[in-house]
mmCIF file of C-alpha atoms and ligand atoms in Angstrom:
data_model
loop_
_atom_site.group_PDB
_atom_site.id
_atom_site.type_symbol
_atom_site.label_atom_id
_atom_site.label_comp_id
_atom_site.label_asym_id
_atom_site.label_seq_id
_atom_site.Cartn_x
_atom_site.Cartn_y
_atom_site.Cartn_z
ATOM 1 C CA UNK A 1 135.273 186.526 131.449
ATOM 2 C CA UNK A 2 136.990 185.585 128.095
ATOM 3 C CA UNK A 3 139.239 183.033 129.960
ATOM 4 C CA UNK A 4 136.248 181.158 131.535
ATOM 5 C CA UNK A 5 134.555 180.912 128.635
ATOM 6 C CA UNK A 6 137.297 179.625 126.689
ATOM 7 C CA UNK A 7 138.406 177.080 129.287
ATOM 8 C CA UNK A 8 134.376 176.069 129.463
ATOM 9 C CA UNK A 9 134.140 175.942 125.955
ATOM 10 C CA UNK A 10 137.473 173.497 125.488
ATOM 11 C CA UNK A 11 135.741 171.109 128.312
ATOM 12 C CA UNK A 12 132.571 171.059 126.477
ATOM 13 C CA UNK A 13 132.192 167.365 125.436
ATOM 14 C CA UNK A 14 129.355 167.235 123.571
ATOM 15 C CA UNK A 15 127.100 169.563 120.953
ATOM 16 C CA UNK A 16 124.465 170.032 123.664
ATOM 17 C CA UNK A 17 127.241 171.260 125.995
ATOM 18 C CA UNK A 18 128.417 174.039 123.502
ATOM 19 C CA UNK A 19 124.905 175.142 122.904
ATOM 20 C CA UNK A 20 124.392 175.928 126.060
ATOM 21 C CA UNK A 21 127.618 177.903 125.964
ATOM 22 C CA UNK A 22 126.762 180.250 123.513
ATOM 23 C CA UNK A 23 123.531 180.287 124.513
ATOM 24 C CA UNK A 24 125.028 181.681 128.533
ATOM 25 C CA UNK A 25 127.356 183.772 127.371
ATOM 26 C CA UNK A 26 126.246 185.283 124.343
ATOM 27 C CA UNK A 27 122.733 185.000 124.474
ATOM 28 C CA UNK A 28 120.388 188.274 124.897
ATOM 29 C CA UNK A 29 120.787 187.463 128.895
ATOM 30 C CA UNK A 30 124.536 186.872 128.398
ATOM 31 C CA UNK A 31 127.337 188.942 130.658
ATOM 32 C CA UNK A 32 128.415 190.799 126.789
ATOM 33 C CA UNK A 33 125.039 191.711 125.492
ATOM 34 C CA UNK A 34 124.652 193.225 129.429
ATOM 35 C CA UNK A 35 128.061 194.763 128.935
ATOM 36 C CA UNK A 36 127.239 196.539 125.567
ATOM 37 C CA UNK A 37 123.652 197.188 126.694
ATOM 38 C CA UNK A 38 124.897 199.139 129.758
ATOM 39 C CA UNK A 39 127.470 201.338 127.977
ATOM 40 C CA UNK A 40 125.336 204.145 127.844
ATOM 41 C CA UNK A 41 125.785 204.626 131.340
ATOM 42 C CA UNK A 42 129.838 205.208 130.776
ATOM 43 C CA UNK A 43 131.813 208.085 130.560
ATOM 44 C CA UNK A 44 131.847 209.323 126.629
ATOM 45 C CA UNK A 45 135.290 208.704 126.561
ATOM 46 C CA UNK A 46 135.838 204.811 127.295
ATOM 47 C CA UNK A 47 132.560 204.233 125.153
ATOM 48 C CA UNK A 48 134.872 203.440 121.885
ATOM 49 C CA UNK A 49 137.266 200.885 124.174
ATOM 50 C CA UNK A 50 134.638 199.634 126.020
ATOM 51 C CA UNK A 51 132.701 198.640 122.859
ATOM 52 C CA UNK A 52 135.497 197.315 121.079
ATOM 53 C CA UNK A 53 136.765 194.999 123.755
ATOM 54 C CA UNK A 54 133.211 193.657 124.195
ATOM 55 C CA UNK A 55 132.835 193.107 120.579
ATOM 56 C CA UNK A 56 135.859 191.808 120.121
ATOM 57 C CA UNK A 57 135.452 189.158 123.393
ATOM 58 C CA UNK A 58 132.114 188.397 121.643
ATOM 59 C CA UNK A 59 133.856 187.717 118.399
ATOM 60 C CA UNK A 60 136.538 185.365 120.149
ATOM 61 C CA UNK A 61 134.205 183.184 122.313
ATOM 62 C CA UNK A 62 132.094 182.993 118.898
ATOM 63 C CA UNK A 63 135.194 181.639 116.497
ATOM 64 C CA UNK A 64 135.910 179.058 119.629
ATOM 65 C CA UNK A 65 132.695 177.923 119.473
ATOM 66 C CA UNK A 66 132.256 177.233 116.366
ATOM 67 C CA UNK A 67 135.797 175.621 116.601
ATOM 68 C CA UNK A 68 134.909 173.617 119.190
ATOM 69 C CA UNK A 69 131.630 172.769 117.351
ATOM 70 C CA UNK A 70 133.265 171.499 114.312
ATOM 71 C CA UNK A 71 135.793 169.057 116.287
ATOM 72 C CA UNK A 72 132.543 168.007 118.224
ATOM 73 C CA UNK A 73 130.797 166.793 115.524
ATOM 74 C CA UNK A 74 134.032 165.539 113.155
ATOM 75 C CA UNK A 75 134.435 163.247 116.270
ATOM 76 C CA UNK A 76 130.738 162.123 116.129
ATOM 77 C CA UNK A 77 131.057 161.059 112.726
ATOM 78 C CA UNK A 78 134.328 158.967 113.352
ATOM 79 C CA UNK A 79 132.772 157.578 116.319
ATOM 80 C CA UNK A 80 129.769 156.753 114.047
ATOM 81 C CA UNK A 81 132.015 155.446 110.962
ATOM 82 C CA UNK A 82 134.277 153.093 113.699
ATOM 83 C CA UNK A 83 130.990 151.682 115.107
ATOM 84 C CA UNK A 84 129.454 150.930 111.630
ATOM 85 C CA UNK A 85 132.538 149.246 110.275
ATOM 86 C CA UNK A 86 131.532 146.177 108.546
ATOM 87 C CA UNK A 87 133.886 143.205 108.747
ATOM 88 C CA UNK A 88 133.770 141.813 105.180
ATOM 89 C CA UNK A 89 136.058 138.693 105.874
ATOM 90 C CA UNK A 90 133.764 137.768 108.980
ATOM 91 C CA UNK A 91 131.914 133.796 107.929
ATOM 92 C CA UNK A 92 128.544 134.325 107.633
ATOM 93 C CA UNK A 93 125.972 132.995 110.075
ATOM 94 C CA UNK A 94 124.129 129.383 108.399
ATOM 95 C CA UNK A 95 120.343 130.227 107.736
ATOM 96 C CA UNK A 96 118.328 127.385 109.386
ATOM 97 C CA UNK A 97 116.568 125.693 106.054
ATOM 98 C CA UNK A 98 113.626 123.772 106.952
ATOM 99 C CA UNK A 99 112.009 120.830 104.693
ATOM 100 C CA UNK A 100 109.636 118.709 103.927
ATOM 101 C CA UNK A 101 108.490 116.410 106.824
ATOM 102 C CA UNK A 102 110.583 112.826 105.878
ATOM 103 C CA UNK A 103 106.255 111.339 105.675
ATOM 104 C CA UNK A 104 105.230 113.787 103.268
ATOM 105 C CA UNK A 105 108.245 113.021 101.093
ATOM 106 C CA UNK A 106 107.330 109.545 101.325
ATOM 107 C CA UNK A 107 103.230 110.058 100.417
ATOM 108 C CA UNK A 108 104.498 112.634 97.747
ATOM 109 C CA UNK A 109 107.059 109.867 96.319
ATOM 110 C CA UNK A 110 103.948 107.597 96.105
ATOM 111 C CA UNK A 111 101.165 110.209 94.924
ATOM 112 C CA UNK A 112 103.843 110.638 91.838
ATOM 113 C CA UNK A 113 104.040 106.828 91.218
ATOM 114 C CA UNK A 114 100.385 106.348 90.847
ATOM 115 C CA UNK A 115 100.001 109.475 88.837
ATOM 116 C CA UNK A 116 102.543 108.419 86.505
ATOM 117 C CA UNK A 117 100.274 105.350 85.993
ATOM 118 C CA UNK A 118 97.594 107.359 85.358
ATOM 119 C CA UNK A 119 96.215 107.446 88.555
ATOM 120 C CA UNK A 120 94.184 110.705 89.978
ATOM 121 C CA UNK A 121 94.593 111.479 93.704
ATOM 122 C CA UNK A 122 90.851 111.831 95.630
ATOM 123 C CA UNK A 123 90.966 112.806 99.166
ATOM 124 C CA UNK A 124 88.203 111.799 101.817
ATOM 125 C CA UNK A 125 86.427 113.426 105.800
ATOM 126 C CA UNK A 126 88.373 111.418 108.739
ATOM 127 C CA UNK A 127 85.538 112.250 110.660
ATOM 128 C CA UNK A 128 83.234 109.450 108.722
ATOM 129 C CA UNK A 129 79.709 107.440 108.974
ATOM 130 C CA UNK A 130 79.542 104.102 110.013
ATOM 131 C CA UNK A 131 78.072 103.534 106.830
ATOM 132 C CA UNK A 132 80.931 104.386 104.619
ATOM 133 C CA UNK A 133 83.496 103.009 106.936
ATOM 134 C CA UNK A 134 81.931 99.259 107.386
ATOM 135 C CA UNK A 135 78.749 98.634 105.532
ATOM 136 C CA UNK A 136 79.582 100.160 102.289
ATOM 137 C CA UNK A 137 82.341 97.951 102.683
ATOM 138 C CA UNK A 138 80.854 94.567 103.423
ATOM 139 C CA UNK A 139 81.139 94.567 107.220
ATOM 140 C CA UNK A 140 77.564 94.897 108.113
ATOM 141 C CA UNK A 141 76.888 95.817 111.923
ATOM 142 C CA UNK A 142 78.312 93.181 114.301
ATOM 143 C CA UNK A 143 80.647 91.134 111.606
ATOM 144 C CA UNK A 144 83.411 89.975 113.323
ATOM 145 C CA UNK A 145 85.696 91.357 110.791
ATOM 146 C CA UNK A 146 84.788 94.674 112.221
ATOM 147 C CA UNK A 147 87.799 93.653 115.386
ATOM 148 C CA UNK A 148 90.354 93.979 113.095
ATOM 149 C CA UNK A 149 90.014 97.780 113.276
ATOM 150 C CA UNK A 150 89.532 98.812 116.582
ATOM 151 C CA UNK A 151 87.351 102.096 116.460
ATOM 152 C CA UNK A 152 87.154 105.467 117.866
ATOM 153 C CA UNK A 153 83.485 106.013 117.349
ATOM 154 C CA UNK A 154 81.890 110.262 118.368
ATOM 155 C CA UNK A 155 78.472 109.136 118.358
ATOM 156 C CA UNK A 156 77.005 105.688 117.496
ATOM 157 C CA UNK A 157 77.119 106.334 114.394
ATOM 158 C CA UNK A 158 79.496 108.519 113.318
ATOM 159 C CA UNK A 159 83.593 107.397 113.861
ATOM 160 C CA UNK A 160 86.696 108.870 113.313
ATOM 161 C CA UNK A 161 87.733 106.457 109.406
ATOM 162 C CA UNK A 162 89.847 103.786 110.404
ATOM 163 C CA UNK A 163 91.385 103.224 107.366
ATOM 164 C CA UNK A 164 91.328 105.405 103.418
ATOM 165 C CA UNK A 165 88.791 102.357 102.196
ATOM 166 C CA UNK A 166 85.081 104.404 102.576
ATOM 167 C CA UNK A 167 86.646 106.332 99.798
ATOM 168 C CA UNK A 168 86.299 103.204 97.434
ATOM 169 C CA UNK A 169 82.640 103.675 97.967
ATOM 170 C CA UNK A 170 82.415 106.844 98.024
ATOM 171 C CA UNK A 171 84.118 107.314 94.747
ATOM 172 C CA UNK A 172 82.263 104.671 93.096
ATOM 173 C CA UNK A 173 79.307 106.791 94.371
ATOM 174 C CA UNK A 174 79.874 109.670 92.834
ATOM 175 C CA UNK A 175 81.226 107.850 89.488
ATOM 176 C CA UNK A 176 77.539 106.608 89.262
ATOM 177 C CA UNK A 177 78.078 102.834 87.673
ATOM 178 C CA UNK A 178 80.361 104.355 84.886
ATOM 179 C CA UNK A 179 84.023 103.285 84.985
ATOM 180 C CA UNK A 180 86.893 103.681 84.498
ATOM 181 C CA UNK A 181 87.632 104.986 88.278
ATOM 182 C CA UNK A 182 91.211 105.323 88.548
ATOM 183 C CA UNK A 183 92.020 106.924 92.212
ATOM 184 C CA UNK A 184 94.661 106.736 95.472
ATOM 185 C CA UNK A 185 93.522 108.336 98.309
ATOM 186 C CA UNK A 186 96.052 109.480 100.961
ATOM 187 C CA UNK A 187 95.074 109.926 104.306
ATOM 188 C CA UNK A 188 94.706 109.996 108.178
ATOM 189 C CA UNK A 189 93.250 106.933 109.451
ATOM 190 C CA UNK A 190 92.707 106.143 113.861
ATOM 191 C CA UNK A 191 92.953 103.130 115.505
ATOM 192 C CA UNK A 192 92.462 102.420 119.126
ATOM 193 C CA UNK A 193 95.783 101.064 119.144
ATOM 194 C CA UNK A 194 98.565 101.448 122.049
ATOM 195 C CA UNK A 195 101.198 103.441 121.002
ATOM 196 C CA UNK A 196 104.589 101.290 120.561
ATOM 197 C CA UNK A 197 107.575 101.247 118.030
ATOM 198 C CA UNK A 198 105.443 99.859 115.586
ATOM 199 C CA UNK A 199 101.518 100.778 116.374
ATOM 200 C CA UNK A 200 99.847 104.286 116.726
ATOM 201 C CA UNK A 201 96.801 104.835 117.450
ATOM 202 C CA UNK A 202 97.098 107.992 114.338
ATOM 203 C CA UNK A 203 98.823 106.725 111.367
ATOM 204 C CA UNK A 204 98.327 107.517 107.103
ATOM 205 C CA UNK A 205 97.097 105.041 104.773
ATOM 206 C CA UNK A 206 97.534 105.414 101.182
ATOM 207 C CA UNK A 207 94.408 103.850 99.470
ATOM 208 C CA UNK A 208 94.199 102.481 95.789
ATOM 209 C CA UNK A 209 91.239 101.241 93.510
ATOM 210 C CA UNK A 210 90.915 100.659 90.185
ATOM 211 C CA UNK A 211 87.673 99.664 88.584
ATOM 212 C CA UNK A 212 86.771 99.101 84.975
ATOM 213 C CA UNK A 213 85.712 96.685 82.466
ATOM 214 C CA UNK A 214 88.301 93.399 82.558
ATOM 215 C CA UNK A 215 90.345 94.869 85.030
ATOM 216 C CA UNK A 216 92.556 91.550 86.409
ATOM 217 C CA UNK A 217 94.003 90.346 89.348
ATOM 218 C CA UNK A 218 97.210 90.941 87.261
ATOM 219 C CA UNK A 219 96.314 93.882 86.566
ATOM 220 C CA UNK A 220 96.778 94.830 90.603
ATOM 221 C CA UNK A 221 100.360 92.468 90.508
ATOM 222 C CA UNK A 222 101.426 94.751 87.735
ATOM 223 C CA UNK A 223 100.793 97.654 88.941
ATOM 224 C CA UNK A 224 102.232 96.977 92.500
ATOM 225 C CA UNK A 225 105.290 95.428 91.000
ATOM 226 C CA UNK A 226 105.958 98.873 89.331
ATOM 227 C CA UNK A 227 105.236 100.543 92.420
ATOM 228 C CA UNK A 228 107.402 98.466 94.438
ATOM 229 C CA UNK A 229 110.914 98.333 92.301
ATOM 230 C CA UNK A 230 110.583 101.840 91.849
ATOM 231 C CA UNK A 231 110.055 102.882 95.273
ATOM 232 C CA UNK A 232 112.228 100.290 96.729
ATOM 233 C CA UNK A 233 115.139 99.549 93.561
ATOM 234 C CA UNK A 234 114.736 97.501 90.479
ATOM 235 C CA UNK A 235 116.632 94.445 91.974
ATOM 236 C CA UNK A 236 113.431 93.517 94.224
ATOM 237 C CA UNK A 237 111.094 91.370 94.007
ATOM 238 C CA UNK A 238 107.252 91.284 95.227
ATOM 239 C CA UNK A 239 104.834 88.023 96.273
ATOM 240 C CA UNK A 240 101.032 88.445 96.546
ATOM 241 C CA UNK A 241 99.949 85.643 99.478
ATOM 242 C CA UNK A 242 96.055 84.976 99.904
ATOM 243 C CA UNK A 243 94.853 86.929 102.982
ATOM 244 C CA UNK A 244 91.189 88.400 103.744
ATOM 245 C CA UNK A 245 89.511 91.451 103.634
ATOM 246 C CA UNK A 246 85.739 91.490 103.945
ATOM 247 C CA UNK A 247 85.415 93.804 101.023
ATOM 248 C CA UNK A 248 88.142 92.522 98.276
ATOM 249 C CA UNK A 249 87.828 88.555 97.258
ATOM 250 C CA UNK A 250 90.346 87.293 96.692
ATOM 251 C CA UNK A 251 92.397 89.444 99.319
ATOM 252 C CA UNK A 252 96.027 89.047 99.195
ATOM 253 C CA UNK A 253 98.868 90.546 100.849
ATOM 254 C CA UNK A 254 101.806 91.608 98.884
ATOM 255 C CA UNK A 255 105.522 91.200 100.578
ATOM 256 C CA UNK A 256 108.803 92.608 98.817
ATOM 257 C CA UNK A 257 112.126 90.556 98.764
ATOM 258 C CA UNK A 258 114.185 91.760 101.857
ATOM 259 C CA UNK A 259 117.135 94.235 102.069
ATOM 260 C CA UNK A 260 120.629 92.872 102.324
ATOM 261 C CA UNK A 261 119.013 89.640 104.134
ATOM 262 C CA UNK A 262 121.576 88.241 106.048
ATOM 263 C CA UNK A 263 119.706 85.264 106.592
ATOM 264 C CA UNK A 264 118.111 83.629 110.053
ATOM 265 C CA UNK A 265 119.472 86.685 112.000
ATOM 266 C CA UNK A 266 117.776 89.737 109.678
ATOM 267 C CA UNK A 267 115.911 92.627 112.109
ATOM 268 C CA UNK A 268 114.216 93.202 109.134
ATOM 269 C CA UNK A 269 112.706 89.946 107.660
ATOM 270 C CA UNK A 270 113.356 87.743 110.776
ATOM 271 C CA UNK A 271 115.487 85.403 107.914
ATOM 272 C CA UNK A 272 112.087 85.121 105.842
ATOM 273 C CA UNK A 273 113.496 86.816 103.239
ATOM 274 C CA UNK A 274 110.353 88.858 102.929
ATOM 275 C CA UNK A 275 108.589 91.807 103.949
ATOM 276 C CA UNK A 276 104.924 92.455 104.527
ATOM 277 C CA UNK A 277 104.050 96.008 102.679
ATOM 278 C CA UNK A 278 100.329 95.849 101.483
ATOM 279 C CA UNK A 279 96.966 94.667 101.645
ATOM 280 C CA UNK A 280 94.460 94.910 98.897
ATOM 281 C CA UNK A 281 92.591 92.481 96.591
ATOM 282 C CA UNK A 282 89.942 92.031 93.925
ATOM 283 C CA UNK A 283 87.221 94.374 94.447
ATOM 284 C CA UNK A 284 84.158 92.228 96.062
ATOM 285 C CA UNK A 285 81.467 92.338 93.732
ATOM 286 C CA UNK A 286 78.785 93.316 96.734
ATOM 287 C CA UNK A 287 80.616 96.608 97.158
ATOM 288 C CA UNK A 288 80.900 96.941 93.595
ATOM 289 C CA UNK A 289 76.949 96.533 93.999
ATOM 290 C CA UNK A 290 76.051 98.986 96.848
ATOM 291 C CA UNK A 291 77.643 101.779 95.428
ATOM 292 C CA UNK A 292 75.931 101.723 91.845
ATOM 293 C CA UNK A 293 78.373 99.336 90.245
ATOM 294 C CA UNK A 294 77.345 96.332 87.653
ATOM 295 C CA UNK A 295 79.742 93.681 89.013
ATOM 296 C CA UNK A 296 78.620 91.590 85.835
ATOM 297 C CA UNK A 297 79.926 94.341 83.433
ATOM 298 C CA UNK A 298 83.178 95.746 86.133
ATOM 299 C CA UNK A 299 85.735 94.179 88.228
ATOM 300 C CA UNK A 300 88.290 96.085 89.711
ATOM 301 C CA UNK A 301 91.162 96.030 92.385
ATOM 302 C CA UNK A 302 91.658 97.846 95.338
ATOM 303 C CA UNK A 303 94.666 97.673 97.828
ATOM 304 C CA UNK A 304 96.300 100.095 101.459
ATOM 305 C CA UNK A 305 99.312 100.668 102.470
ATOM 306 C CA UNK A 306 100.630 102.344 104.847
ATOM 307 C CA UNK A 307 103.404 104.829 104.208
ATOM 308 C CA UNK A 308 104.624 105.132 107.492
ATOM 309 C CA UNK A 309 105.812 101.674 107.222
ATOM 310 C CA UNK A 310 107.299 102.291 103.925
ATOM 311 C CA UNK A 311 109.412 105.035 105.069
ATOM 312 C CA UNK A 312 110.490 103.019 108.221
ATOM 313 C CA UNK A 313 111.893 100.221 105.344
ATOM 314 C CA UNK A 314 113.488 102.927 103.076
ATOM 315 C CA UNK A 315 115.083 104.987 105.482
ATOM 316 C CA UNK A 316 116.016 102.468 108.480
ATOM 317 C CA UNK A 317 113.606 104.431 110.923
ATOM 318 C CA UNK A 318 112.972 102.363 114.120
ATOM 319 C CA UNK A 319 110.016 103.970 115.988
ATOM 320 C CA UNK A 320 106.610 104.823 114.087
ATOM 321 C CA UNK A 321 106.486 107.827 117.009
ATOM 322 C CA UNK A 322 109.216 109.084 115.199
ATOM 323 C CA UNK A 323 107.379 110.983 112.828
ATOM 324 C CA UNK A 324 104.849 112.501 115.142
ATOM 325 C CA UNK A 325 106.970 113.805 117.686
ATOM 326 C CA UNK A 326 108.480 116.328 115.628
ATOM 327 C CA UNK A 327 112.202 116.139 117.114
ATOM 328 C CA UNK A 328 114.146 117.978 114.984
ATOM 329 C CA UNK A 329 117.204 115.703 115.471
ATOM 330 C CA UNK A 330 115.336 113.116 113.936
ATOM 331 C CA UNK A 331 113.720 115.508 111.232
ATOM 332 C CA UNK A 332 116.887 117.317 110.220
ATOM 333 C CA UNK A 333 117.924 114.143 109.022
ATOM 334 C CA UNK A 334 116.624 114.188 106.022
ATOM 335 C CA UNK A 335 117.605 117.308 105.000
ATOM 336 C CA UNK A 336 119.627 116.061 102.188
ATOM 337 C CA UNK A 337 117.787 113.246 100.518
ATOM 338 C CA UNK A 338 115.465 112.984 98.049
HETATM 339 N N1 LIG B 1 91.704 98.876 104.376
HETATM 340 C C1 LIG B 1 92.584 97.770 104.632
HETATM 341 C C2 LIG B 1 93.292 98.006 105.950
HETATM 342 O O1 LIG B 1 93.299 99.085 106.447
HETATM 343 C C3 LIG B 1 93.595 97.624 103.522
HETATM 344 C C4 LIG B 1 92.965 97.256 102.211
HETATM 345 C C5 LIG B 1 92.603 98.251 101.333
HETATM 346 C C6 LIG B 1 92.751 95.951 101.863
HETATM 347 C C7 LIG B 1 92.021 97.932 100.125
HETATM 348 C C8 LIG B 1 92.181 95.617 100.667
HETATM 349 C C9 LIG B 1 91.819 96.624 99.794
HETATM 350 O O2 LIG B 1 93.848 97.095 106.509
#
């Protein structure tokens, strides 16, 4: 009996195992407790032996037990220690740090330009009245001005903006014929446009406007000189030509001097030497009027750009889609500049 439950007990491989063990051969069912329990029955004589060897079986199997126990559970914890060893040398694995979309840097960038010129930033619905979007603006129903801006209209008179300009009137609006209003508005615009390298049919417009009492058409060149050397380096240089806008006369459109023009054969410039990066103007004096404004006491300037386009010069970005298809090949790219 002693034998097979010291053999059994140096099998055991685990601490469930040796419970068990003690629990057959010692417990209140066990072959000793039956053997001590039944000794009443024996001669008077070999009671004395009889108990002794049980007890002293009982105390045997017992120590190797708790023995065995011990080594059991010594193992468990080097087992546990081996698994949890921590490799201090091993390289750690990179964190993947995200960052600002390369289009918000851009409209941030700008927002901080203006504001440093005293500028406040207004924002303004995309879902807009046709009211706000063309008439406020000078293009009353049916102007043929109105096909410059091809429309996604929701009802027949409500459109989806397409471009950051109703905010000229609505801001005058709410400025109720007192200047100084000092404001860009950036923005979603929509076009119904085919999508190509350089159109979308979704794009941001960053909208400006100044009004005030003598506030010049140089006033406007001044301010988008500043704008333009210190978004694009000090070295360039900006020309306003005349253009139109049915809500700014004069309209012009402002170009900056291109980047390392080599000549006839420049992507950029097509060997102009210049590139187109804003509309804007002298604010006309009938939308001055319609939205509260005396256009004999204020003038003011308004002008929109379009950022996209301005981060396509900066960076050397190709494809407008590029910044609405959210490939982050193309977005971790900009990961390290500023
Ligand atoms: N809203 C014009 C456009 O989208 C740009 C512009 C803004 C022109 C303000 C003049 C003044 O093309």
């Amino acid at each position: 009996l002693k034998e097979e439950a010291v053999s059994k007990i140096e099998e055991a491989s685990n601490v469930k195992e040796i419970q068990d063990i003690r629990v057959a051969y010692l417990g209140k069912k066990g072959p000793i407790t039956e053997i001590l329990r039944g000794m009443g029955k024996l001669p008077a004589e070999e009671r004395p032996k009889m108990g002794q060897l049980g007890n002293e079986i009982r105390a045997i199997i017992s120590d190797k037990l708790d023995e065995k126990m011990e080594q059991l559970e010594k193992a468990a914890v080097a087992e546990k220690l081996k698994k949890e060893t921590i490799d201090v040398t091993m390289p750690g694995r990179p964190v993947q740090k995200g960052n600002h979309h390369p289009l918000t840097r851009v409209v941030e960038e700008i927002e901080d330009l203006f504001i440093g010129m005293g500028f406040s930033i207004a924002e303004g619905p995309e879902v807009e009245t046709d009211y706000y979007n063309f008439e406020a603006l000078n293009l009353p129903k049916n102007h043929p001005a109105r096909d410059m801006q091809d429309s996604f209209y929701i009802t027949e008179d409500i459109l989806l903006r397409t471009h950051t300009s109703p905010m000229q009137a609505r801001t005058m609006e709410k400025h109720e014929g007192k200047g100084p209003v000092k404001i860009i508005v950036p923005g979603r615009v929509y076009r119904r446009d085919t999508d190509d390298a350089t159109h979308s049919h979704q794009f941001t417009q960053i909208e400006g406007l100044m009004v005030g009492e003598n506030v010049r058409m140089s006033d406007l060149k001044g301010v988008l000189q500043t704008f333009a050397k210190e978004m694009f380096g000090q070295e360039r240089e900006i020309r306003l030509r005349p253009s139109f806008f049915p809500f700014t006369e004069p309209s012009v459109e402002m170009d900056i001097s291109c980047f390392n023009c080599g000549g006839e054969g420049c992507s950029v410039c097509k060997g102009t030497g210049w590139i187109e990066i804003l509309g804007g103007g002298m604010v006309h004096p009938h939308v001055l009027e319609m939205s509260g404004f005396d256009s004999k006491k204020y003038t003011g300037f308004a002008f929109g750009m379009g950022p996209e386009r301005i981060a396509m010069l900066k960076y050397g970005i190709e494809d407008i889609r590029n910044f609405y298809t959210n490939d982050v090949r193309f977005l971790k790219q900009f990961n390290r500049v500023n």
